[in-house]
Each structure stands twice: as structure tokens, then as C-alpha cells.
Amino acid sequence: MDRKNAVIIFLTSSDEDVVKGFSMGACDYIKKPFVKKELQSRIHAHLIQKQQRDELDRQNRELRNNMEKLNYMAYRDGLTGLYNRRYV
């Protein structure tokens, strides 16, 4: 997993640590003492968001690839690969 895509949730009892945690790249926090169900719910929510981001990234890559193919087909002759009149 890339560090830039990592989901970081931290536990803290200090308000000062909240600011420090977010400045270091955390995406969520839970105050101590914590409730197990709350922690599980937040983890589950962040995992769903991560899956959605990954799916969106995959779809964007696919779209870029398809656009490149479409542009190639629009500006080049399919038989020779030479530029056609649309390119000029």
C-alpha cells in the first residue's frame, strides 16, 4: 500500500495530539477511553471509502487508456498507422 493512500486512525487522550496527528497525515481519531464498536465502525467506514477510491482510480485509468486508443484511431489510418486528414 502506498503511504499516500494509507488510512491512519489514531487513539489519543490529548487534544494537542489531535492537531499533531492530523498535521502528520492521519484521517481520523478516537478519544481514549474508546468503545470497541465505535472503533470497528470507523475502521469499516474507512475501508469502504478506500475501496471506493481504489475503484474510482481503476475506472479513471481505464478511461484514460480508452481515450488514448480513441485518439489514436481518430487521427491515424487503421491500416497504415499514418496520420489521416483529421490530424492536419
PDB file of C-alpha atoms in Angstrom:
ATOM      1  CA  MET A   1       0.000   0.000   0.000  1.00  0.00           C
ATOM      2  CA  ASP A   2       1.287   3.454  -0.871  1.00  0.00           C
ATOM      3  CA  ARG A   3       1.863   5.692   2.095  1.00  0.00           C
ATOM      4  CA  LYS A   4      -0.156   8.414   0.397  1.00  0.00           C
ATOM      5  CA  ASN A   5      -3.139   6.055   0.260  1.00  0.00           C
ATOM      6  CA  ALA A   6      -2.768   4.698   3.789  1.00  0.00           C
ATOM      7  CA  VAL A   7      -5.684   5.125   6.159  1.00  0.00           C
ATOM      8  CA  ILE A   8      -4.406   6.257   9.564  1.00  0.00           C
ATOM      9  CA  ILE A   9      -6.714   6.322  12.577  1.00  0.00           C
ATOM     10  CA  PHE A  10      -5.118   7.163  15.898  1.00  0.00           C
ATOM     11  CA  LEU A  11      -6.188   6.843  19.521  1.00  0.00           C
ATOM     12  CA  THR A  12      -5.468   9.711  21.865  1.00  0.00           C
ATOM     13  CA  SER A  13      -6.445  11.203  25.191  1.00  0.00           C
ATOM     14  CA  SER A  14      -4.866  14.582  24.468  1.00  0.00           C
ATOM     15  CA  ASP A  15      -6.404  17.416  22.442  1.00  0.00           C
ATOM     16  CA  GLU A  16      -2.904  18.533  21.406  1.00  0.00           C
ATOM     17  CA  ASP A  17      -2.267  15.121  19.856  1.00  0.00           C
ATOM     18  CA  VAL A  18      -5.332  15.543  17.634  1.00  0.00           C
ATOM     19  CA  VAL A  19      -3.824  18.551  15.861  1.00  0.00           C
ATOM     20  CA  LYS A  20      -0.419  16.875  15.658  1.00  0.00           C
ATOM     21  CA  GLY A  21      -1.933  13.657  14.286  1.00  0.00           C
ATOM     22  CA  PHE A  22      -3.844  15.440  11.532  1.00  0.00           C
ATOM     23  CA  SER A  23      -0.785  17.521  10.614  1.00  0.00           C
ATOM     24  CA  MET A  24       1.138  14.270  10.186  1.00  0.00           C
ATOM     25  CA  GLY A  25      -1.431  12.818   7.784  1.00  0.00           C
ATOM     26  CA  ALA A  26      -3.973  10.955   9.877  1.00  0.00           C
ATOM     27  CA  CYS A  27      -7.519  10.852   8.538  1.00  0.00           C
ATOM     28  CA  ASP A  28      -9.431  10.156  11.765  1.00  0.00           C
ATOM     29  CA  TYR A  29      -9.036   9.814  15.515  1.00  0.00           C
ATOM     30  CA  ILE A  30     -10.805   8.334  18.516  1.00  0.00           C
ATOM     31  CA  LYS A  31     -10.567   9.651  22.058  1.00  0.00           C
ATOM     32  CA  LYS A  32      -9.481   7.360  24.861  1.00  0.00           C
ATOM     33  CA  PRO A  33     -11.118   5.564  26.505  1.00  0.00           C
ATOM     34  CA  PHE A  34     -12.734   4.233  23.346  1.00  0.00           C
ATOM     35  CA  VAL A  35     -15.683   1.990  22.670  1.00  0.00           C
ATOM     36  CA  LYS A  36     -14.807  -1.128  20.675  1.00  0.00           C
ATOM     37  CA  LYS A  37     -17.904  -0.844  18.450  1.00  0.00           C
ATOM     38  CA  GLU A  38     -17.042   2.764  17.574  1.00  0.00           C
ATOM     39  CA  LEU A  39     -13.521   1.762  16.567  1.00  0.00           C
ATOM     40  CA  GLN A  40     -14.842  -1.099  14.442  1.00  0.00           C
ATOM     41  CA  SER A  41     -17.426   1.167  12.793  1.00  0.00           C
ATOM     42  CA  ARG A  42     -14.851   3.807  11.914  1.00  0.00           C
ATOM     43  CA  ILE A  43     -12.442   1.219  10.531  1.00  0.00           C
ATOM     44  CA  HIS A  44     -15.243  -0.299   8.459  1.00  0.00           C
ATOM     45  CA  ALA A  45     -16.260   3.138   7.111  1.00  0.00           C
ATOM     46  CA  HIS A  46     -12.670   3.988   6.131  1.00  0.00           C
ATOM     47  CA  LEU A  47     -12.197   0.611   4.447  1.00  0.00           C
ATOM     48  CA  ILE A  48     -15.319   1.206   2.350  1.00  0.00           C
ATOM     49  CA  GLN A  49     -14.027   4.665   1.380  1.00  0.00           C
ATOM     50  CA  LYS A  50     -10.665   3.139   0.436  1.00  0.00           C
ATOM     51  CA  GLN A  51     -12.347   0.532  -1.762  1.00  0.00           C
ATOM     52  CA  GLN A  52     -14.394   3.255  -3.447  1.00  0.00           C
ATOM     53  CA  ARG A  53     -11.283   5.388  -4.074  1.00  0.00           C
ATOM     54  CA  ASP A  54      -9.434   2.383  -5.484  1.00  0.00           C
ATOM     55  CA  GLU A  55     -12.355   1.580  -7.792  1.00  0.00           C
ATOM     56  CA  LEU A  56     -12.543   5.198  -8.947  1.00  0.00           C
ATOM     57  CA  ASP A  57      -8.793   5.211  -9.628  1.00  0.00           C
ATOM     58  CA  ARG A  58      -9.149   1.999 -11.645  1.00  0.00           C
ATOM     59  CA  GLN A  59     -12.014   3.461 -13.674  1.00  0.00           C
ATOM     60  CA  ASN A  60     -10.029   6.660 -14.314  1.00  0.00           C
ATOM     61  CA  ARG A  61      -7.045   4.648 -15.572  1.00  0.00           C
ATOM     62  CA  GLU A  62      -9.338   2.641 -17.830  1.00  0.00           C
ATOM     63  CA  LEU A  63     -10.938   5.827 -19.150  1.00  0.00           C
ATOM     64  CA  ARG A  64      -7.530   7.398 -19.878  1.00  0.00           C
ATOM     65  CA  ASN A  65      -6.426   4.260 -21.725  1.00  0.00           C
ATOM     66  CA  ASN A  66      -9.629   4.208 -23.767  1.00  0.00           C
ATOM     67  CA  MET A  67      -9.256   7.911 -24.614  1.00  0.00           C
ATOM     68  CA  GLU A  68      -5.698   7.308 -25.831  1.00  0.00           C
ATOM     69  CA  LYS A  69      -6.902   4.453 -28.031  1.00  0.00           C
ATOM     70  CA  LEU A  70      -9.784   6.563 -29.348  1.00  0.00           C
ATOM     71  CA  ASN A  71      -7.468   9.476 -30.165  1.00  0.00           C
ATOM     72  CA  TYR A  72      -5.086   7.128 -31.927  1.00  0.00           C
ATOM     73  CA  MET A  73      -7.929   5.688 -34.014  1.00  0.00           C
ATOM     74  CA  ALA A  74      -9.348   9.147 -34.782  1.00  0.00           C
ATOM     75  CA  TYR A  75      -6.098  10.613 -36.088  1.00  0.00           C
ATOM     76  CA  ARG A  76      -4.413   7.627 -37.718  1.00  0.00           C
ATOM     77  CA  ASP A  77      -5.256   5.340 -40.550  1.00  0.00           C
ATOM     78  CA  GLY A  78      -6.195   1.908 -39.231  1.00  0.00           C
ATOM     79  CA  LEU A  79      -4.369   0.088 -41.999  1.00  0.00           C
ATOM     80  CA  THR A  80      -1.123   2.034 -42.306  1.00  0.00           C
ATOM     81  CA  GLY A  81      -0.884   3.781 -38.941  1.00  0.00           C
ATOM     82  CA  LEU A  82      -0.135   7.057 -40.721  1.00  0.00           C
ATOM     83  CA  TYR A  83      -1.802  10.299 -39.681  1.00  0.00           C
ATOM     84  CA  ASN A  84      -5.049  10.990 -41.542  1.00  0.00           C
ATOM     85  CA  ARG A  85      -6.711  14.251 -42.657  1.00  0.00           C
ATOM     86  CA  ARG A  86      -8.260  14.808 -39.191  1.00  0.00           C
ATOM     87  CA  TYR A  87      -4.757  15.284 -37.784  1.00  0.00           C
ATOM     88  CA  VAL A  88      -3.983  18.112 -40.189  1.00  0.00           C
TER      89      VAL A  88
END
